[in-house]
C-alpha positions as a Markdown table, in Angstrom:
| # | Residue | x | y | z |
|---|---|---|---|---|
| 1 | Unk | -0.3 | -2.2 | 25.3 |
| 2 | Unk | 1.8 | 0.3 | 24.5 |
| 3 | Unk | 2.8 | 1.1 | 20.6 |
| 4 | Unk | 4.3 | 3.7 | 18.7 |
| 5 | Unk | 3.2 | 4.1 | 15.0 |
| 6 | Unk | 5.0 | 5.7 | 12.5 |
| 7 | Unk | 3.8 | 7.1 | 9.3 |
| 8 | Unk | 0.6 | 8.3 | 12.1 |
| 9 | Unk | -0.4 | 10.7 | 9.3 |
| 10 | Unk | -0.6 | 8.8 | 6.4 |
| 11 | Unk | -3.4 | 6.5 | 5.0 |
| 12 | Unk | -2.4 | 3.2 | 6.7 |
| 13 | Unk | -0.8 | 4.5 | 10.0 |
| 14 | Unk | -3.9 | 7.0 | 10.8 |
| 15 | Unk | -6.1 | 3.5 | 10.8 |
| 16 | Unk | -3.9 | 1.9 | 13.1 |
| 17 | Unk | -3.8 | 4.7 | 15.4 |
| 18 | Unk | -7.3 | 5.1 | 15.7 |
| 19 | Unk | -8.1 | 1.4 | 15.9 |
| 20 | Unk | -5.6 | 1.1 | 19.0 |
| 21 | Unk | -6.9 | 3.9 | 20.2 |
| 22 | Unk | -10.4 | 2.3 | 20.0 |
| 23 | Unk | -9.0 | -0.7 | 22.2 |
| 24 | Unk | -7.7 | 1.4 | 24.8 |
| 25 | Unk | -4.1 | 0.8 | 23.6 |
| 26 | Unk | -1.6 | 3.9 | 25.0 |
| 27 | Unk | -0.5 | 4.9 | 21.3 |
| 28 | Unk | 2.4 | 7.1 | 20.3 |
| 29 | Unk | 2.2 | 8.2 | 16.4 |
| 30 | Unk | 5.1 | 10.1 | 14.7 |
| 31 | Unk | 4.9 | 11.2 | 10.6 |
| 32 | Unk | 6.4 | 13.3 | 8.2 |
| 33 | Unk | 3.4 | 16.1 | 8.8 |
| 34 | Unk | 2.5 | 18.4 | 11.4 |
| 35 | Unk | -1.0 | 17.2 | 12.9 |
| 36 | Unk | -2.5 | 19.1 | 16.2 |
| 37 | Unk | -3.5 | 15.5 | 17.7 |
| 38 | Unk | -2.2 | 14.4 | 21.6 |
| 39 | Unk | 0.1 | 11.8 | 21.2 |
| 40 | Unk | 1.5 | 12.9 | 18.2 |
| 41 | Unk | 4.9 | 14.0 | 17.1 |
| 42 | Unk | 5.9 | 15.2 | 13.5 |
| 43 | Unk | 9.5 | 13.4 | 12.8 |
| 44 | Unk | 11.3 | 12.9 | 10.6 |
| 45 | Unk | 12.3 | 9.3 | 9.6 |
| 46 | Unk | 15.5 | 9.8 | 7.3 |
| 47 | Unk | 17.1 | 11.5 | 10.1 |
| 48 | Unk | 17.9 | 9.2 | 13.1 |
| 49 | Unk | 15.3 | 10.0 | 16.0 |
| 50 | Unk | 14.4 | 9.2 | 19.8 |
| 51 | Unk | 11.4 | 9.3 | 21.8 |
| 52 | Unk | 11.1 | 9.2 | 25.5 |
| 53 | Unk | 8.3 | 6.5 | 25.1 |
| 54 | Unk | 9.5 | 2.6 | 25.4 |
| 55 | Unk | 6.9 | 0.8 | 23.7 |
| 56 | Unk | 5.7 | -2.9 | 23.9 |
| 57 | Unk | 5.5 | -2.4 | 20.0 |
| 58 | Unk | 6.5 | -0.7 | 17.1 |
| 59 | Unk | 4.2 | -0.4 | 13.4 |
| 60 | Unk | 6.2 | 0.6 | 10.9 |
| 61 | Unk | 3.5 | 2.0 | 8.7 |
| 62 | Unk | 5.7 | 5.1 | 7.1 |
| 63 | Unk | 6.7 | 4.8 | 3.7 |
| 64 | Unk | 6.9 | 6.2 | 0.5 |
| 65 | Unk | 4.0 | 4.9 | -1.1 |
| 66 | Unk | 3.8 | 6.1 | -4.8 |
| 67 | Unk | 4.6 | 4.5 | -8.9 |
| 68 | Unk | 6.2 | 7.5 | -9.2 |
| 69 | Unk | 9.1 | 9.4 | -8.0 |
| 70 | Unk | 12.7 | 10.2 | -7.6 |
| 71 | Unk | 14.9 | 7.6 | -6.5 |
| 72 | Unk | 16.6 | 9.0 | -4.1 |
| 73 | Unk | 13.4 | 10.0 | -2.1 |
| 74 | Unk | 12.1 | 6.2 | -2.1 |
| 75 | Unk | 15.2 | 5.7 | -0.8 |
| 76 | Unk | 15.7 | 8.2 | 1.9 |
| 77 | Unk | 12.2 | 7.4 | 2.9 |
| 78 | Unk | 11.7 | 3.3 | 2.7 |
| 79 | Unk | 15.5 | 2.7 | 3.4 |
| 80 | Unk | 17.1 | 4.8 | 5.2 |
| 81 | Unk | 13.9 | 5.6 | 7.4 |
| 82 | Unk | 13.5 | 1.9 | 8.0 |
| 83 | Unk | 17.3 | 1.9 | 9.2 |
| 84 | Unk | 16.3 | 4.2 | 11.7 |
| 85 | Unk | 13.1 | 2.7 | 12.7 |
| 86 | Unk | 15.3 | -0.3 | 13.7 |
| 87 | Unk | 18.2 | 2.0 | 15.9 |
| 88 | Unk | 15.4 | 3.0 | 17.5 |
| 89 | Unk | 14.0 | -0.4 | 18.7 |
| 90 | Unk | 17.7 | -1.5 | 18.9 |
| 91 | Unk | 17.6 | 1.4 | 22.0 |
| 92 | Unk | 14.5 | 1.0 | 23.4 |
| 93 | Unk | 14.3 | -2.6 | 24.5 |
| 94 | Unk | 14.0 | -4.2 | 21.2 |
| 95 | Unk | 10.1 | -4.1 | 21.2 |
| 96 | Unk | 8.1 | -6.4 | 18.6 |
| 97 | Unk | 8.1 | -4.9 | 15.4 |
| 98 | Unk | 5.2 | -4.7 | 12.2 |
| 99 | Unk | 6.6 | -4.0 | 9.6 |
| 100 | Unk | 4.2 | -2.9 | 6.7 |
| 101 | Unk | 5.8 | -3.9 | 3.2 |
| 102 | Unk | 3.7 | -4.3 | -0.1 |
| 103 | Unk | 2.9 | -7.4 | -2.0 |
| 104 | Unk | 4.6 | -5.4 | -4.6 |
| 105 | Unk | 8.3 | -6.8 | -3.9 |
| 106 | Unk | 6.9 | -9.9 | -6.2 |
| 107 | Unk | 5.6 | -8.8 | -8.9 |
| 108 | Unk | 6.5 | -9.4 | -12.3 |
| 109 | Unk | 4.6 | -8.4 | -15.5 |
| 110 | Unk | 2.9 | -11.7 | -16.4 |
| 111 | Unk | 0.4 | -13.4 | -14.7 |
| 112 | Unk | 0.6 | -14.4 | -11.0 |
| 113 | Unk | -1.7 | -16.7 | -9.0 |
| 114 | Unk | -1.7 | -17.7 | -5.7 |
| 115 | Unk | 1.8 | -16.3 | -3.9 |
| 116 | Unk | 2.3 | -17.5 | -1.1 |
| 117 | Unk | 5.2 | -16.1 | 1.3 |
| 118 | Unk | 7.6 | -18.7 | 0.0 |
| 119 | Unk | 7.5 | -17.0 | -3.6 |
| 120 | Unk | 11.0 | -15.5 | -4.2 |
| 121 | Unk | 10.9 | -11.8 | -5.4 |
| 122 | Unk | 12.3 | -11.0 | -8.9 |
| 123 | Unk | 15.6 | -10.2 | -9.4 |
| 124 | Unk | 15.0 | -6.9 | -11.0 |
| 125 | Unk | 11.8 | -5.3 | -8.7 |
| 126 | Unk | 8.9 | -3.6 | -10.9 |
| 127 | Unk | 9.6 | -0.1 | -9.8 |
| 128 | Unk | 11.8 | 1.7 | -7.3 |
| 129 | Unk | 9.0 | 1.9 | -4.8 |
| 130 | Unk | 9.3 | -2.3 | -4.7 |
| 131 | Unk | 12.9 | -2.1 | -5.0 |
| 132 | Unk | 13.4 | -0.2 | -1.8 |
| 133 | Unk | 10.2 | -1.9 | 0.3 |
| 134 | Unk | 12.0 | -5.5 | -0.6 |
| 135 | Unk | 15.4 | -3.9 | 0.8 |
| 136 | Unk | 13.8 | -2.8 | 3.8 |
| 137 | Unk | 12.0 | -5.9 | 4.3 |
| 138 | Unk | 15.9 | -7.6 | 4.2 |
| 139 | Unk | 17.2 | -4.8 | 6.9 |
| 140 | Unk | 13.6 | -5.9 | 9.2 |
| 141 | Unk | 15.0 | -9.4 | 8.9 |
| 142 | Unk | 18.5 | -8.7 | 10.6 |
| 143 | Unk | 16.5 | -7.1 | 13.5 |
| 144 | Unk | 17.3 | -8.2 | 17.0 |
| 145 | Unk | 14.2 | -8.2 | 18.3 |
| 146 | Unk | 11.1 | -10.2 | 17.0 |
| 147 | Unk | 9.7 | -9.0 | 13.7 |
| 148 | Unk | 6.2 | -9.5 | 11.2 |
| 149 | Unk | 6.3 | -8.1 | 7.9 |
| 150 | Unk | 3.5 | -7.7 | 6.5 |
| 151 | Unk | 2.4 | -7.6 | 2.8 |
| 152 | Unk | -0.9 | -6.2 | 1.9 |
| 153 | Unk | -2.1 | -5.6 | -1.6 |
| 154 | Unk | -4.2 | -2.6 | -2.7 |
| 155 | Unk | -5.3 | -0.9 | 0.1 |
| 156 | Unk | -8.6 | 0.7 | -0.2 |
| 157 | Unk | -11.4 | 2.9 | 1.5 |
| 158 | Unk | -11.8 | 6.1 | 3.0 |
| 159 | Unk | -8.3 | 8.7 | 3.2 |
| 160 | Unk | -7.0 | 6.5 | 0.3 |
| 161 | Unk | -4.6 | 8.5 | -1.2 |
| 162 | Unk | -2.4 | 6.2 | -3.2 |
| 163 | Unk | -4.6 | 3.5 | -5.5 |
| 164 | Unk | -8.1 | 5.0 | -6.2 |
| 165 | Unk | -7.8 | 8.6 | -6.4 |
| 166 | Unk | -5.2 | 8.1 | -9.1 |
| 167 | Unk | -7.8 | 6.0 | -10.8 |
| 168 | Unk | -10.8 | 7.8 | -10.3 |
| 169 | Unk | -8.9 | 11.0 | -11.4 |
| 170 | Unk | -7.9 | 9.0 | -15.3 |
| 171 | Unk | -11.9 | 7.6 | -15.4 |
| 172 | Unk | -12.9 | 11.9 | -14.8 |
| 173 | Unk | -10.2 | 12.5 | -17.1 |
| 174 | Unk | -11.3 | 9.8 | -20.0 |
| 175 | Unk | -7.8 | 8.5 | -19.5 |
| 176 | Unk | -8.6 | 4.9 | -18.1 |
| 177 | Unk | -8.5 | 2.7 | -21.3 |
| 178 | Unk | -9.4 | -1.3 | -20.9 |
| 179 | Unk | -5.9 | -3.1 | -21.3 |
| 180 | Unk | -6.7 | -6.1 | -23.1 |
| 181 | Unk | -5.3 | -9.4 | -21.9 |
| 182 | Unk | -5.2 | -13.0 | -23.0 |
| 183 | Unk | -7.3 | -14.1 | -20.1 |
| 184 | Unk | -9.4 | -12.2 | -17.3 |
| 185 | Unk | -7.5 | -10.6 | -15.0 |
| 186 | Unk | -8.1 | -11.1 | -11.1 |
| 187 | Unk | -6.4 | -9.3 | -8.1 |
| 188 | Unk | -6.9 | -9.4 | -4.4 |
| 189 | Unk | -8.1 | -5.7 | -2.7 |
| 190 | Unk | -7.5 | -5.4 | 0.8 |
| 191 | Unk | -10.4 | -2.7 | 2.7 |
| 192 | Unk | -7.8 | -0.3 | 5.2 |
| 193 | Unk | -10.2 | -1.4 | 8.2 |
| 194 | Unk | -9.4 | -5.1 | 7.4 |
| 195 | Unk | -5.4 | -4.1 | 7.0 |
| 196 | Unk | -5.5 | -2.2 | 10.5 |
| 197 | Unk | -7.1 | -4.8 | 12.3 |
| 198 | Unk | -4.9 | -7.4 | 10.7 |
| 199 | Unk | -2.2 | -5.0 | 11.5 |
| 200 | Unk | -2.9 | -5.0 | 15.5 |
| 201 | Unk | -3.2 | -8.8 | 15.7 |
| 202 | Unk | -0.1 | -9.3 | 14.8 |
| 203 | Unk | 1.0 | -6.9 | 17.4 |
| 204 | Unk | -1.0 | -8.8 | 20.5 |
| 205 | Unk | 0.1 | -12.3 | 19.4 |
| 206 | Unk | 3.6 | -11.0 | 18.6 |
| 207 | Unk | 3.2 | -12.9 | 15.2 |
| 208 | Unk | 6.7 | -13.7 | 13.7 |
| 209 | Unk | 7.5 | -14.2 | 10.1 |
| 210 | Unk | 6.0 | -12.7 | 6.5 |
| 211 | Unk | 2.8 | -12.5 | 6.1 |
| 212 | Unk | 0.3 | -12.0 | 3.0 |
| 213 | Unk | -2.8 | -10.0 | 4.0 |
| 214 | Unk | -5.6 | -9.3 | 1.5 |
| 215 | Unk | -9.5 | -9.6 | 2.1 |
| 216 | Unk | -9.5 | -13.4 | 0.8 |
| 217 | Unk | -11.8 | -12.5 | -2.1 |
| 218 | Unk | -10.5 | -11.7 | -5.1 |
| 219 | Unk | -12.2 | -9.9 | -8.1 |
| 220 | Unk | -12.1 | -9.7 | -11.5 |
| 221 | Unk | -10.3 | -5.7 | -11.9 |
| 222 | Unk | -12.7 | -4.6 | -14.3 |
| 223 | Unk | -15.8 | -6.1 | -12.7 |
| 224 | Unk | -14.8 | -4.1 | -9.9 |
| 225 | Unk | -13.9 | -0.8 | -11.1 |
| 226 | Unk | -17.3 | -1.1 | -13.0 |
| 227 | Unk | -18.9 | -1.3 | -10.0 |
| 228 | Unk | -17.3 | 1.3 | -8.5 |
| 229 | Unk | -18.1 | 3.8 | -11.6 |
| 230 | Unk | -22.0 | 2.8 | -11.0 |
| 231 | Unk | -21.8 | 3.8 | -7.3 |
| 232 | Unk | -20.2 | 7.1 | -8.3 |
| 233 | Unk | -22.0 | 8.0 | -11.0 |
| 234 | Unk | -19.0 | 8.0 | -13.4 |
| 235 | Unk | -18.4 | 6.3 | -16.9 |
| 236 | Unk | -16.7 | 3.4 | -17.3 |
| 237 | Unk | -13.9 | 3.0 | -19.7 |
| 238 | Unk | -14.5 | 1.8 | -22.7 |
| 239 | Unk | -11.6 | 2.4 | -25.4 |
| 240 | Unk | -9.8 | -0.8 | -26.0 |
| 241 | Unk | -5.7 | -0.8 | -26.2 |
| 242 | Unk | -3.2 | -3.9 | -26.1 |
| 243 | Unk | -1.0 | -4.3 | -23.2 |
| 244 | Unk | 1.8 | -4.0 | -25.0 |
| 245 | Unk | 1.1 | -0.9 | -26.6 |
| 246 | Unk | 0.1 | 0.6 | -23.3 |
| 247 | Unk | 3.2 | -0.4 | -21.8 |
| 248 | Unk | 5.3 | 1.4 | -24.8 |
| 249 | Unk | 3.3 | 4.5 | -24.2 |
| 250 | Unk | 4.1 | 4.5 | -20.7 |
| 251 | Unk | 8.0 | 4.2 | -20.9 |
| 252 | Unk | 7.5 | 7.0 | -23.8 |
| 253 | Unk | 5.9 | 9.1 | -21.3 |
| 254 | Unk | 7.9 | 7.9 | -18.2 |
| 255 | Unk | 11.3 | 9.3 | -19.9 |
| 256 | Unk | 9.5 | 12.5 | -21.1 |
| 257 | Unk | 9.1 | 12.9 | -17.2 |
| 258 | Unk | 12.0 | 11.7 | -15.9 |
| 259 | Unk | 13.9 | 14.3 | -18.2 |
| 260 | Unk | 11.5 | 17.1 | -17.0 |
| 261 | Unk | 11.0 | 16.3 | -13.4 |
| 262 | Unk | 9.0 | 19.4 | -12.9 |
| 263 | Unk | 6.2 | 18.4 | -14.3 |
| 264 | Unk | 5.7 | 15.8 | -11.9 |
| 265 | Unk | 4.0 | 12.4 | -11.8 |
| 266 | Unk | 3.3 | 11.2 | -15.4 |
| 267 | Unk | -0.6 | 10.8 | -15.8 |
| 268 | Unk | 0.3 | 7.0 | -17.2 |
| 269 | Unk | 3.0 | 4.4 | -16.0 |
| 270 | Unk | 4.0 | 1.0 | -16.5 |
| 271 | Unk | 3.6 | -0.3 | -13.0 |
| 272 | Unk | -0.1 | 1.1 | -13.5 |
| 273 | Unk | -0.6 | -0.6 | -16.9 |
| 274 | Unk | 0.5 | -3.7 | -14.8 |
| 275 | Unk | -2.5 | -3.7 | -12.7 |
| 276 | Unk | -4.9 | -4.0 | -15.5 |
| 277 | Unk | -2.5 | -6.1 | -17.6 |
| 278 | Unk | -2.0 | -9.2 | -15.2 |
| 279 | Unk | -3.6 | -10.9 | -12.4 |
| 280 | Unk | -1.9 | -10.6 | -8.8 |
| 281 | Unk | -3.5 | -13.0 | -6.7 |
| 282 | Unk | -2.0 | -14.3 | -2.9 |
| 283 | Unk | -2.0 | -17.5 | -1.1 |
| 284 | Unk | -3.6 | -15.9 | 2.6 |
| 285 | Unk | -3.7 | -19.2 | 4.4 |
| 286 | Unk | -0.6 | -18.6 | 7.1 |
| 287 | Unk | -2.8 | -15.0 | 7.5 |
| 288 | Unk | -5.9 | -16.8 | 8.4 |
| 289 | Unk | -4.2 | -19.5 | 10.4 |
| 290 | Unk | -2.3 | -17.0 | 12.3 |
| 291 | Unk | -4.3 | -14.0 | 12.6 |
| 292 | Unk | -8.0 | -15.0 | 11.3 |
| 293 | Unk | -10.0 | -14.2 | 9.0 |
| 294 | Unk | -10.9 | -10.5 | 7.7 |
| 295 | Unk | -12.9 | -8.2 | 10.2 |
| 296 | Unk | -14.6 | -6.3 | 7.4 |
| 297 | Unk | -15.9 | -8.5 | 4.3 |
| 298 | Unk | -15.0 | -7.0 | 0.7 |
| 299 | Unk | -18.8 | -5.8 | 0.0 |
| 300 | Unk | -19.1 | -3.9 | 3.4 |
| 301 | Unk | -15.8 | -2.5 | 2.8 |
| 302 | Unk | -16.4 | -1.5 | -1.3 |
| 303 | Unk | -20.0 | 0.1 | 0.8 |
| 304 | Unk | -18.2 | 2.3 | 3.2 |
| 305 | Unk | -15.7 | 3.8 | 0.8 |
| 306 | Unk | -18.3 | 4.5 | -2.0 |
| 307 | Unk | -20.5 | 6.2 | 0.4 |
| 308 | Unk | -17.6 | 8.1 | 1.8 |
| 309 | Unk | -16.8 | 9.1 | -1.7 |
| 310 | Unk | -20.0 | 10.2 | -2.2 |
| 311 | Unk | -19.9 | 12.1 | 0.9 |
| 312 | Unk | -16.6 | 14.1 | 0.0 |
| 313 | Unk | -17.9 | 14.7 | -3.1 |
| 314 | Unk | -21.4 | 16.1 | -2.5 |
| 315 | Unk | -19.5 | 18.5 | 0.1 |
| 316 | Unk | -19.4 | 22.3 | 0.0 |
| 317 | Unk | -15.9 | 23.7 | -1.1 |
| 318 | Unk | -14.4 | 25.4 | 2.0 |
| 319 | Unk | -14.5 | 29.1 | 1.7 |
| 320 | Unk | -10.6 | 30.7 | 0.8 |
């Protein structure tokens, strides 16, 4: 098998690579940073590209993962770098193409149980990060060649750089309040092991069509994040605050930021109030019928990255 990754250095694409790798694959990663690895090439996606390397396969892992940014960068980045993905494959015998999307083109902010891949997105996406992975899912479906896309929903474990370091940084901080809700709410968690191997199944039985993929086993957010506090040693949250006035505090903050860009990402938004407002649960049977069931069970997985967060964080600080 021969397949080119993109996004090779981020979170996602650096599992896929190495799990190839791992089956012998001959794998070609490209990403936005340099990385002194064989095999490797530091591209950049907004620009149109070539490779002389036809693969059997192309993951498109790269993306713009964040709640926060400028527009124009999720767009460059999820767009227009999806655009060229696709000239690319158009050029190079049309190879099957992953496509990694986020179960975040559906959400709303209310309660959602059980999507399944029929769901229809909303017509106003949650954030411009869903806005621009829902129009680059559209651009995959034009594609000449055959095509998966692939939703998964809160990727976690070791390298994670987009969900948990953001909320481990608020429980250090004393920032993470407990968003009161009407009812429980439940989510579905996806461990990155899981994702990559889900990932290259659906590049060896060319699997066509959308696909949901979580670990199958959703929790209760709070019950989780408590037990993630225990394994780290941190305290849990405990200050109570309505959803709704969480949410008005976050657009308050939000426009502080968006008028003062320099100050960067806002330390609260309203697509992370979401998470703990509302359940976001999905409907994985065509996954399992298609590509199985998970490799790595939810507990093993919540066990690896705790101990690897215990690991980075008992380490000695590299000297200057």
């Amino acid at each position: 098998m021969k397949l080119l990754v993109t996004g090779a250095s981020g979170f996602v694409g650096g599992a896929v690579v190495r799990a190839a790798r791992a089956r012998g694959w001959e794998v070609r990663g490209i990403g936005r940073r340099a990385l002194a690895e064989d095999g490797y090439a530091a591209i950049d996606l907004t620009r149109p590209f070539d490779l002389d390397f036809r693969p059997d396969v192309v993951v498109h892992a790269a993306a713009r993962s964040s709640p926060w940014g400028r527009e124009r960068e999720f767009t460059a980045q999820n767009i227009d770098g999806t655009r060229h993905v696709l000239d690319f494959c158009a050029t190079h015998g049309c190879p099957h193409l992953v496509h990694i999307s986020t179960a975040a083109v559906l959400y709303r902010r209310e309660h959602q149980l059980n999507l399944d891949e029929q769901t229809p997105p909303p017509e106003q996406p949650i954030n411009d990060y869903a806005r621009t992975k829902l129009a680059a899912e559209r651009l995959v479906r034009g594609y000449g060649g055959s095509w998966a896309i692939l939703r998964p929903r809160a990727v976690f474990g070791p390298g994670d750089t987009v969900v948990f370091p953001r909320i481990l940084r608020a429980l250090e901080r004393g920032r993470l309040p407990l968003i009161e809700s009407d009812r429980p709410v439940f989510g579905d968690v996806i461990f990155v092991d899981t994702l990559a191997d889900y990932i290259l199944r659906a590049a060896e039985r060319r699997a066509t069509g959308v696909y949901h993929v979580t670990n199958n086993e959703p929790v209760e957010i709070y019950a989780f994040l408590r037990r993630i506090c225990e394994g780290l040693n941190l305290p849990p949250p405990t200050r109570r605050v309505s959803a709704t006035r969480a949410l008005r505090l976050a657009a308050f903050v939000e426009t502080i930021y968006r008028c003062l860009p320099f100050l960067g990402e806002p330390p609260v938004t309203r697509f992370g109030v979401s998470v703990f407002a509302w359940s976001k649960t999905f409907d994985a049977r065509r996954t399992l019928r298609d590509l199985g069931p998970p490799s790595v069970s939810l507990e093993e997985g919540l066990r690896r990255f705790l101990a690897a967060e215990r690991a980075r964080r008992s380490a000695p600080l590299s000297p200057p």
